[in-house]
Amino acid sequence: MNNFNLHLPTKLYFGKDQHKELSNLIPAGSKVLMLYGGGSIKRNGIYEKVKGELANFEVLEFGGIEANPQYSTLLKALEIIKSEGITFMLAVGGGSVIDGTKFLSSAALFEGDEPWDILAKGIRTEVGLPFGTVLTLPATGSEMNSGAVVSRKEIGQKRAMGGPGLFPVFSISDPTVVASLPERQLANGIVDAFTHVMEQYMTYPTAATLQDRISEGILATLMEIAPTVMKEPDNYEVAANFMWCCNMALNGIIQKGVPTDWSIHAIGHEITAAYGIDHARTLAIVLPSMYRYKIDNKDAKLAQYGRRVLGLEGADRAVAEAAIDATEEFFRSLGIGTTLSDYQVEEVASFPSKCVEAMEAQRTIILGEKRDIRAEDVRAILQAAL
Ligand code: NZQ
Ligand code: ZN
């Protein structure tokens, strides 16, 4: 097992009615900026619940953070933070609102002239403006990790940032929010969390037995509960398992001591930057094609997954191939397309080359657990995903 450090400072309040803790969790005397998305929280009652707990604080609001949060929108919030002297932020939303808030946490204390440098130059955030979250959509795990992804459509980029200063101080994860999610977001959440586990597990065999078993447990649980999550999102126990799986998939635990991949995400971000396709759907497009292309590197682990999670039997190579097919079928059973042509997008044929060009310009193209996925590999993987 590789050496590791583990520091998970976010206080997680999980379960029904945990928003009632908000007034104890936000530091007394804070001037709070409450951030949210396009308005779902006003339709499903979450806004009222949260606002009701903030009576003892001076609160300003910033709504309109879009899915795949946009840099230009976040700059408007940054102005408010600076001009109003905000001391604490509360993100109420899914990964996009939380990630947007993480960017603001970093940008509020950033001393350079151009906050985009935090993303473009990969500047780690050691200290950020403190913030908490009220999660409304289980998927990304952003509520308990220190990463964020921000888009800038003017230049066609979607980039990641992070650092120890970006952990939420606290997160409220109440599974009753799952009942208000449309099918599209339920399916996205399942596929995103599933792929997070795969990116940290589907590499090569190591001696990290516990990490493997935890990862396999999350994958098996997601597959087991997925049909009920889709049909009965108001089933509290199933929603709770869904929310906890999404958190466990990317709260930092399963990546400790093991090699990780993350190439599917890197390519997926380019698909979102080019076409605006939902994050999880881009992963479903890339994953089957990636694993078929890299089967020689990954066959032992694919076979382990096939046997332990999917109950397949046979020789390693046959199980590995069947495991990829079954995973693709799982995504499709949730109504998620697994090729680019499943989405109504233009100029699909030229996309592999454009994507490689964009990645080369950003120097983000040394990928994979062995750092052996280069431009020609990305082109071939995308070609097979058209
Ligand atoms: O904007 P509103 O009106 O709130 O609607 C949102 C949005 O349209 C809606 N929604 C959220 N909660 C709802 C709800 N609708 C009804 N009821 C509710 N309770 O869902 C839509 C999607 O929301 P979004 O926050 O974009 O989804 P998600 O949580 O999947 O986040 C995706 C973003 O997170 C990034 C992705 O790249 C993408 O930008 N990721 C962040 C990661 C991280 N920080 O660790 C890791 C991930 O791999 C991912 O890259
Ligand atoms: Zn993801």
Coordinates of C-alpha atoms and ligand atoms in Angstrom, one line a residue:
M1 CA 0.0 0.0 0.0
N2 CA 1.4 3.5 -0.8
N3 CA 2.0 5.9 2.0
F4 CA -0.8 8.4 2.5
N5 CA -2.0 11.3 4.6
L6 CA -5.7 11.6 5.5
H7 CA -7.4 14.8 6.6
L8 CA -11.1 15.0 6.2
P9 CA -12.1 18.2 8.2
T10 CA -15.7 18.7 6.9
K11 CA -18.3 18.1 9.6
L12 CA -21.0 16.0 7.9
Y13 CA -24.5 16.3 9.2
F14 CA -26.4 13.5 7.5
G15 CA -30.1 12.7 7.7
K16 CA -33.6 14.1 8.0
D17 CA -34.0 17.7 9.2
Q18 CA -30.3 18.3 9.7
H19 CA -30.7 21.8 8.3
K20 CA -31.9 22.7 11.8
E21 CA -28.2 22.6 12.9
L22 CA -27.4 25.5 10.6
S23 CA -27.7 28.2 13.2
N24 CA -25.2 26.4 15.4
L25 CA -22.8 25.6 12.6
I26 CA -22.4 29.0 11.1
P27 CA -20.0 31.1 13.2
A28 CA -21.9 33.7 15.3
G29 CA -21.7 37.2 13.9
S30 CA -21.0 36.0 10.4
K31 CA -22.1 38.1 7.4
V32 CA -23.4 35.3 5.2
L33 CA -23.6 35.1 1.4
M34 CA -26.1 32.3 0.5
L35 CA -25.4 31.0 -3.0
Y36 CA -27.8 28.9 -5.1
G37 CA -28.5 27.8 -8.7
G38 CA -31.3 28.4 -11.2
G39 CA -34.2 28.3 -8.8
S40 CA -34.9 24.6 -8.0
I41 CA -34.6 25.3 -4.3
K42 CA -37.4 27.8 -4.5
R43 CA -39.7 25.2 -6.1
N44 CA -38.9 22.3 -3.7
G45 CA -39.0 24.1 -0.4
I46 CA -35.3 23.9 0.4
Y47 CA -34.9 27.7 0.2
E48 CA -37.6 28.3 2.8
K49 CA -36.2 25.7 5.2
V50 CA -32.6 27.1 5.0
K51 CA -33.7 30.7 5.2
G52 CA -35.7 29.9 8.3
E53 CA -32.6 28.8 10.1
L54 CA -30.6 32.0 9.2
A55 CA -32.7 34.5 11.1
N56 CA -29.9 35.4 13.5
F57 CA -27.4 36.3 10.7
E58 CA -27.1 39.1 8.2
V59 CA -27.7 37.3 5.0
L60 CA -27.2 38.3 1.4
E61 CA -28.1 36.1 -1.5
F62 CA -26.6 35.2 -4.9
G63 CA -28.7 33.0 -7.2
G64 CA -28.2 32.0 -10.8
I65 CA -25.1 29.8 -10.6
E66 CA -25.6 27.5 -13.6
A67 CA -24.9 23.8 -14.0
N68 CA -21.2 23.7 -14.9
P69 CA -20.6 27.0 -13.0
Q70 CA -19.5 29.8 -15.3
Y71 CA -16.5 32.0 -14.4
S72 CA -18.3 35.1 -15.6
T73 CA -21.2 34.5 -13.2
L74 CA -18.9 33.8 -10.3
L75 CA -17.0 37.0 -10.9
K76 CA -20.3 38.8 -10.1
A77 CA -20.6 37.0 -6.8
L78 CA -16.9 37.8 -6.1
E79 CA -17.7 41.5 -6.4
I80 CA -20.5 41.2 -3.8
I81 CA -18.2 39.3 -1.4
K82 CA -15.6 42.0 -1.6
S83 CA -17.8 45.0 -1.6
E84 CA -20.1 43.7 1.2
G85 CA -17.3 42.2 3.4
I86 CA -18.8 38.7 3.4
T87 CA -17.2 36.5 6.1
F88 CA -19.0 33.2 5.5
M89 CA -20.6 31.5 2.5
L90 CA -23.4 29.0 2.4
A91 CA -23.8 26.9 -0.8
V92 CA -27.3 25.5 -1.3
G93 CA -27.3 23.2 -4.3
G94 CA -25.6 20.4 -6.2
G95 CA -22.0 20.1 -7.3
S96 CA -22.2 23.2 -9.5
V97 CA -23.2 25.6 -6.7
I98 CA -20.8 24.0 -4.3
D99 CA -17.9 24.1 -6.8
G100 CA -18.7 27.7 -7.6
T101 CA -18.6 28.5 -3.9
K102 CA -15.2 26.8 -3.7
F103 CA -13.9 29.0 -6.5
L104 CA -15.2 32.0 -4.6
S105 CA -13.6 30.8 -1.4
S106 CA -10.3 30.8 -3.1
A107 CA -10.7 33.9 -5.3
A108 CA -11.9 36.0 -2.3
L109 CA -8.4 35.7 -0.7
F110 CA -6.4 35.5 -4.0
E111 CA -3.8 38.2 -4.3
G112 CA -3.1 38.0 -8.1
D113 CA -4.9 40.2 -10.7
E114 CA -6.6 37.4 -12.6
P115 CA -8.6 34.8 -10.6
W116 CA -8.7 32.5 -13.6
D117 CA -5.0 31.8 -12.9
I118 CA -6.1 29.7 -10.0
L119 CA -7.5 27.2 -12.6
A120 CA -5.3 27.9 -15.6
K121 CA -2.0 27.8 -13.6
G122 CA -3.2 25.1 -11.2
I123 CA -2.6 27.2 -8.1
R124 CA -3.5 25.2 -5.0
T125 CA -5.7 26.9 -2.4
E126 CA -4.1 26.6 1.1
V127 CA -6.6 29.0 2.8
G128 CA -10.0 30.0 1.6
L129 CA -12.9 32.1 2.8
P130 CA -14.9 29.6 5.0
F131 CA -18.1 28.1 3.7
G132 CA -20.6 25.4 4.4
T133 CA -23.0 23.5 2.1
V134 CA -26.5 22.2 2.0
L135 CA -26.5 19.5 -0.6
T136 CA -29.5 19.2 -2.8
L137 CA -28.3 16.6 -5.3
P138 CA -26.2 13.6 -4.5
A139 CA -23.6 13.0 -7.2
T140 CA -20.2 14.7 -7.1
G141 CA -19.1 14.3 -3.5
S142 CA -18.1 18.0 -3.6
E143 CA -19.9 18.4 -0.2
M144 CA -17.0 16.7 1.5
N145 CA -13.9 17.1 -0.7
S146 CA -11.6 19.9 -1.6
G147 CA -11.9 19.9 -5.4
A148 CA -13.9 22.1 -7.8
V149 CA -14.5 22.4 -11.5
V150 CA -15.3 25.7 -13.2
S151 CA -16.2 26.5 -16.8
R152 CA -15.4 29.5 -19.0
K153 CA -17.4 29.3 -22.1
E154 CA -15.9 32.3 -23.8
I155 CA -12.7 30.3 -24.2
G156 CA -14.3 26.8 -24.3
Q157 CA -12.6 25.6 -21.2
K158 CA -13.6 23.6 -18.1
R159 CA -10.9 23.3 -15.5
A160 CA -10.3 21.8 -12.1
M161 CA -8.9 23.4 -9.0
G162 CA -8.3 22.3 -5.4
G163 CA -6.3 22.5 -2.2
P164 CA -6.6 21.9 1.5
G165 CA -8.3 25.3 2.0
L166 CA -11.3 24.3 0.0
F167 CA -13.0 21.7 2.3
P168 CA -16.4 22.9 3.4
V169 CA -16.5 23.7 7.1
F170 CA -19.7 21.6 7.3
S171 CA -22.1 19.9 5.0
I172 CA -25.8 19.1 5.5
S173 CA -26.8 16.0 3.6
D174 CA -30.5 15.3 4.0
P175 CA -31.6 12.4 1.8
T176 CA -35.2 13.8 1.6
V177 CA -34.0 16.2 -1.2
V178 CA -33.7 13.2 -3.5
A179 CA -37.5 13.1 -3.8
S180 CA -37.5 16.4 -5.7
L181 CA -34.9 15.4 -8.3
P182 CA -35.9 14.8 -11.9
E183 CA -35.0 11.4 -13.5
R184 CA -32.2 13.0 -15.5
Q185 CA -30.4 14.2 -12.3
L186 CA -31.0 10.9 -10.5
A187 CA -29.4 9.0 -13.3
N188 CA -26.6 11.5 -13.6
G189 CA -25.9 11.2 -9.9
I190 CA -25.7 7.4 -10.0
V191 CA -23.3 7.4 -13.0
D192 CA -21.1 10.1 -11.7
A193 CA -20.6 8.4 -8.3
F194 CA -20.1 5.0 -10.0
T195 CA -17.4 6.5 -12.3
H196 CA -15.7 8.2 -9.3
V197 CA -15.2 4.8 -7.8
M198 CA -14.1 3.3 -11.1
E199 CA -11.4 6.1 -11.6
Q200 CA -9.9 5.2 -8.2
Y201 CA -10.3 1.4 -8.5
M202 CA -10.0 0.3 -12.1
T203 CA -6.2 0.5 -12.4
Y204 CA -4.1 -2.6 -11.6
P205 CA -4.1 -5.0 -8.7
T206 CA -2.4 -3.7 -5.5
A207 CA -2.2 -5.0 -2.0
A208 CA -4.8 -2.5 -0.9
T209 CA -7.4 -5.1 0.0
L210 CA -9.6 -2.9 2.1
Q211 CA -9.7 -0.1 -0.5
D212 CA -10.8 -2.6 -3.1
R213 CA -13.5 -4.1 -0.9
I214 CA -14.9 -0.6 0.0
S215 CA -14.9 0.4 -3.7
E216 CA -16.6 -2.8 -4.7
G217 CA -19.1 -2.3 -1.9
I218 CA -20.0 1.2 -3.3
L219 CA -20.2 -0.1 -6.9
A220 CA -22.4 -3.1 -5.9
T221 CA -24.7 -0.9 -3.7
L222 CA -25.2 1.7 -6.5
M223 CA -26.1 -1.1 -8.9
E224 CA -28.5 -2.7 -6.4
I225 CA -30.3 0.5 -5.5
A226 CA -30.3 2.2 -8.9
P227 CA -33.7 0.8 -10.1
T228 CA -35.5 1.9 -6.9
V229 CA -33.7 5.3 -6.8
M230 CA -35.1 5.9 -10.4
K231 CA -38.6 4.6 -9.7
E232 CA -39.1 5.7 -6.1
P233 CA -36.9 8.7 -5.3
D234 CA -39.1 9.4 -2.3
N235 CA -38.1 6.0 -0.7
Y236 CA -36.1 7.5 2.2
E237 CA -33.9 4.5 3.0
V238 CA -32.9 4.0 -0.7
A239 CA -32.3 7.8 -1.0
A240 CA -30.1 7.7 2.1
N241 CA -28.0 4.9 0.7
F242 CA -27.7 6.7 -2.6
M243 CA -26.5 9.9 -0.9
W244 CA -24.0 8.1 1.3
C245 CA -22.6 6.2 -1.7
C246 CA -22.1 9.4 -3.6
N247 CA -20.3 10.9 -0.6
M248 CA -18.1 7.8 0.0
A249 CA -17.2 7.7 -3.7
L250 CA -15.3 10.9 -3.6
N251 CA -14.7 12.0 0.0
G252 CA -11.1 11.0 -0.3
I253 CA -11.1 7.6 1.5
I254 CA -11.0 5.1 -1.3
Q255 CA -8.2 6.9 -3.1
K256 CA -5.8 6.6 -0.2
G257 CA -2.8 4.3 -0.7
V258 CA -3.7 3.3 -4.2
P259 CA -3.0 4.4 -7.8
T260 CA -5.8 6.4 -9.5
D261 CA -6.7 7.1 -13.1
W262 CA -9.0 10.1 -13.7
S263 CA -8.5 10.0 -17.5
I264 CA -12.3 9.5 -18.1
H265 CA -13.0 12.8 -16.2
A266 CA -10.3 14.7 -18.0
I267 CA -11.7 13.8 -21.4
G268 CA -15.3 14.1 -20.1
H269 CA -14.6 17.7 -19.1
E270 CA -13.6 18.5 -22.7
I271 CA -16.9 17.0 -24.0
T272 CA -18.9 19.3 -21.6
A273 CA -16.7 22.3 -22.6
A274 CA -17.5 21.6 -26.3
Y275 CA -21.1 20.6 -26.2
G276 CA -22.5 21.3 -22.7
I277 CA -23.5 17.7 -22.2
D278 CA -24.1 16.9 -18.5
H279 CA -21.0 15.9 -16.7
A280 CA -22.1 12.3 -15.8
R281 CA -23.2 11.7 -19.4
T282 CA -19.8 12.5 -20.7
L283 CA -18.3 9.9 -18.4
A284 CA -20.7 7.3 -19.7
I285 CA -19.6 8.2 -23.2
V286 CA -15.9 7.8 -22.4
L287 CA -15.8 4.9 -19.8
P288 CA -16.7 1.9 -22.0
S289 CA -14.5 3.1 -24.9
M290 CA -11.5 3.9 -22.5
Y291 CA -11.7 0.4 -20.8
R292 CA -11.9 -1.4 -24.1
Y293 CA -8.9 0.6 -25.4
K294 CA -6.9 0.0 -22.2
I295 CA -8.0 -3.6 -21.6
D296 CA -4.4 -4.9 -21.7
N297 CA -3.5 -2.6 -18.7
K298 CA -6.7 -3.1 -16.8
D299 CA -7.7 -6.7 -17.5
A300 CA -6.8 -8.1 -14.1
K301 CA -8.8 -5.4 -12.3
L302 CA -11.7 -5.6 -14.7
A303 CA -11.8 -9.3 -14.1
Q304 CA -11.8 -8.8 -10.3
Y305 CA -14.7 -6.3 -10.7
G306 CA -16.5 -8.7 -13.0
R307 CA -16.3 -11.5 -10.6
R308 CA -16.8 -9.7 -7.3
V309 CA -19.3 -7.0 -8.3
L310 CA -21.1 -8.5 -11.3
G311 CA -20.9 -12.2 -10.4
L312 CA -19.3 -13.1 -13.7
E313 CA -17.4 -16.3 -14.2
G314 CA -14.7 -17.5 -16.7
A315 CA -11.2 -16.6 -17.8
D316 CA -9.8 -13.2 -17.0
R317 CA -10.0 -11.8 -20.5
A318 CA -13.6 -13.0 -21.1
V319 CA -14.8 -11.7 -17.7
A320 CA -13.0 -8.3 -18.3
E321 CA -14.7 -7.9 -21.7
A322 CA -18.1 -8.9 -20.3
A323 CA -17.7 -6.6 -17.4
I324 CA -17.2 -3.6 -19.7
D325 CA -20.3 -4.6 -21.7
A326 CA -22.4 -5.0 -18.4
T327 CA -21.2 -1.6 -17.2
E328 CA -22.3 0.1 -20.4
E329 CA -25.6 -1.8 -20.2
F330 CA -26.0 -0.5 -16.7
F331 CA -25.6 3.1 -17.8
R332 CA -28.0 2.6 -20.7
S333 CA -30.6 1.0 -18.4
L334 CA -30.7 4.4 -16.6
G335 CA -31.5 6.1 -19.8
I336 CA -27.9 7.4 -20.3
G337 CA -26.4 7.4 -23.8
T338 CA -23.0 5.9 -24.0
T339 CA -21.9 7.3 -27.4
L340 CA -21.6 10.8 -28.6
S341 CA -24.1 10.1 -31.3
D342 CA -26.7 9.4 -28.7
Y343 CA -26.7 13.2 -28.0
Q344 CA -28.0 15.7 -30.6
V345 CA -24.6 17.4 -31.1
E346 CA -23.0 18.8 -34.2
E347 CA -19.8 17.9 -36.0
V348 CA -19.2 14.7 -34.1
A349 CA -16.8 13.3 -36.6
S350 CA -14.3 16.1 -36.1
F351 CA -14.6 16.1 -32.3
P352 CA -11.7 13.7 -31.5
S353 CA -9.2 15.9 -33.3
K354 CA -10.6 19.1 -31.8
C355 CA -10.6 17.6 -28.3
V356 CA -7.0 16.5 -28.7
E357 CA -6.0 20.0 -29.9
A358 CA -7.8 21.7 -26.9
M359 CA -6.2 19.3 -24.4
E360 CA -2.7 19.8 -25.9
A361 CA -3.1 23.6 -25.7
Q362 CA -3.9 23.2 -22.0
R363 CA -1.2 20.6 -21.5
T364 CA -3.6 18.2 -19.8
I365 CA -2.9 15.2 -22.0
I366 CA -0.6 12.9 -20.0
L367 CA -3.3 10.7 -18.5
G368 CA -3.9 7.3 -16.8
E369 CA -2.6 5.5 -13.8
K370 CA 0.6 4.8 -15.8
R371 CA 0.7 8.3 -17.4
D372 CA 0.7 6.5 -20.7
I373 CA -2.4 8.0 -22.4
R374 CA -1.3 10.6 -24.9
A375 CA -2.8 12.5 -27.8
E376 CA -3.1 9.5 -30.2
D377 CA -4.7 7.4 -27.5
V378 CA -7.3 10.1 -26.7
R379 CA -8.1 10.4 -30.4
A380 CA -8.6 6.6 -30.7
I381 CA -10.7 6.4 -27.5
L382 CA -13.0 9.2 -28.7
Q383 CA -13.2 7.8 -32.2
A384 CA -14.5 4.6 -30.7
A385 CA -17.1 6.5 -28.7
L386 CA -18.7 8.4 -31.6
Ligands
NZQ1 O1 -29.7 25.2 -10.8 P1 -30.9 24.6 -10.1 O2 -32.2 25.3 -10.5 O3 -30.8 24.4 -8.6 O4 -31.1 23.1 -10.8 C1 -30.1 22.1 -10.7 C2 -29.4 21.9 -12.0 O5 -30.1 22.3 -13.1 C3 -30.8 20.8 -10.5 N1 -31.1 20.5 -9.1 C4 -30.2 20.5 -8.1 N2 -30.8 20.0 -6.9 C5 -32.1 19.8 -7.2 C6 -32.3 20.1 -8.6 N3 -33.5 20.0 -9.2 C7 -34.5 19.6 -8.4 N4 -34.4 19.3 -7.1 C8 -33.2 19.4 -6.5 N5 -33.1 19.0 -5.2 O6 -29.9 19.9 -11.0 C9 -29.2 20.4 -12.1 C10 -27.8 20.0 -12.0 O7 -27.1 20.5 -10.9 P2 -25.6 20.4 -10.8 O8 -25.2 21.0 -9.5 O9 -24.9 21.0 -12.0 O10 -25.3 18.8 -10.8 P3 -24.1 18.0 -10.1 O11 -24.3 17.9 -8.7 O12 -24.1 16.8 -11.0 O13 -22.8 18.9 -10.4 C11 -22.2 18.9 -11.7 C12 -20.9 19.7 -11.6 O14 -20.0 19.2 -10.6 C13 -18.7 19.0 -11.2 C14 -19.1 18.7 -12.7 O15 -18.0 18.8 -13.5 C15 -20.2 19.7 -12.9 O16 -19.6 21.0 -13.2 N6 -18.0 18.0 -10.5 C16 -17.5 18.3 -9.3 C17 -16.7 17.4 -8.6 C18 -16.1 17.8 -7.3 N7 -16.2 19.0 -6.9 O17 -15.6 16.9 -6.6 C19 -16.4 16.1 -9.1 C20 -17.2 15.7 -10.2 O18 -16.5 14.7 -11.0 C21 -17.6 16.7 -11.2 O19 -16.6 17.1 -12.1
ZN2 ZN -17.5 13.2 -11.8

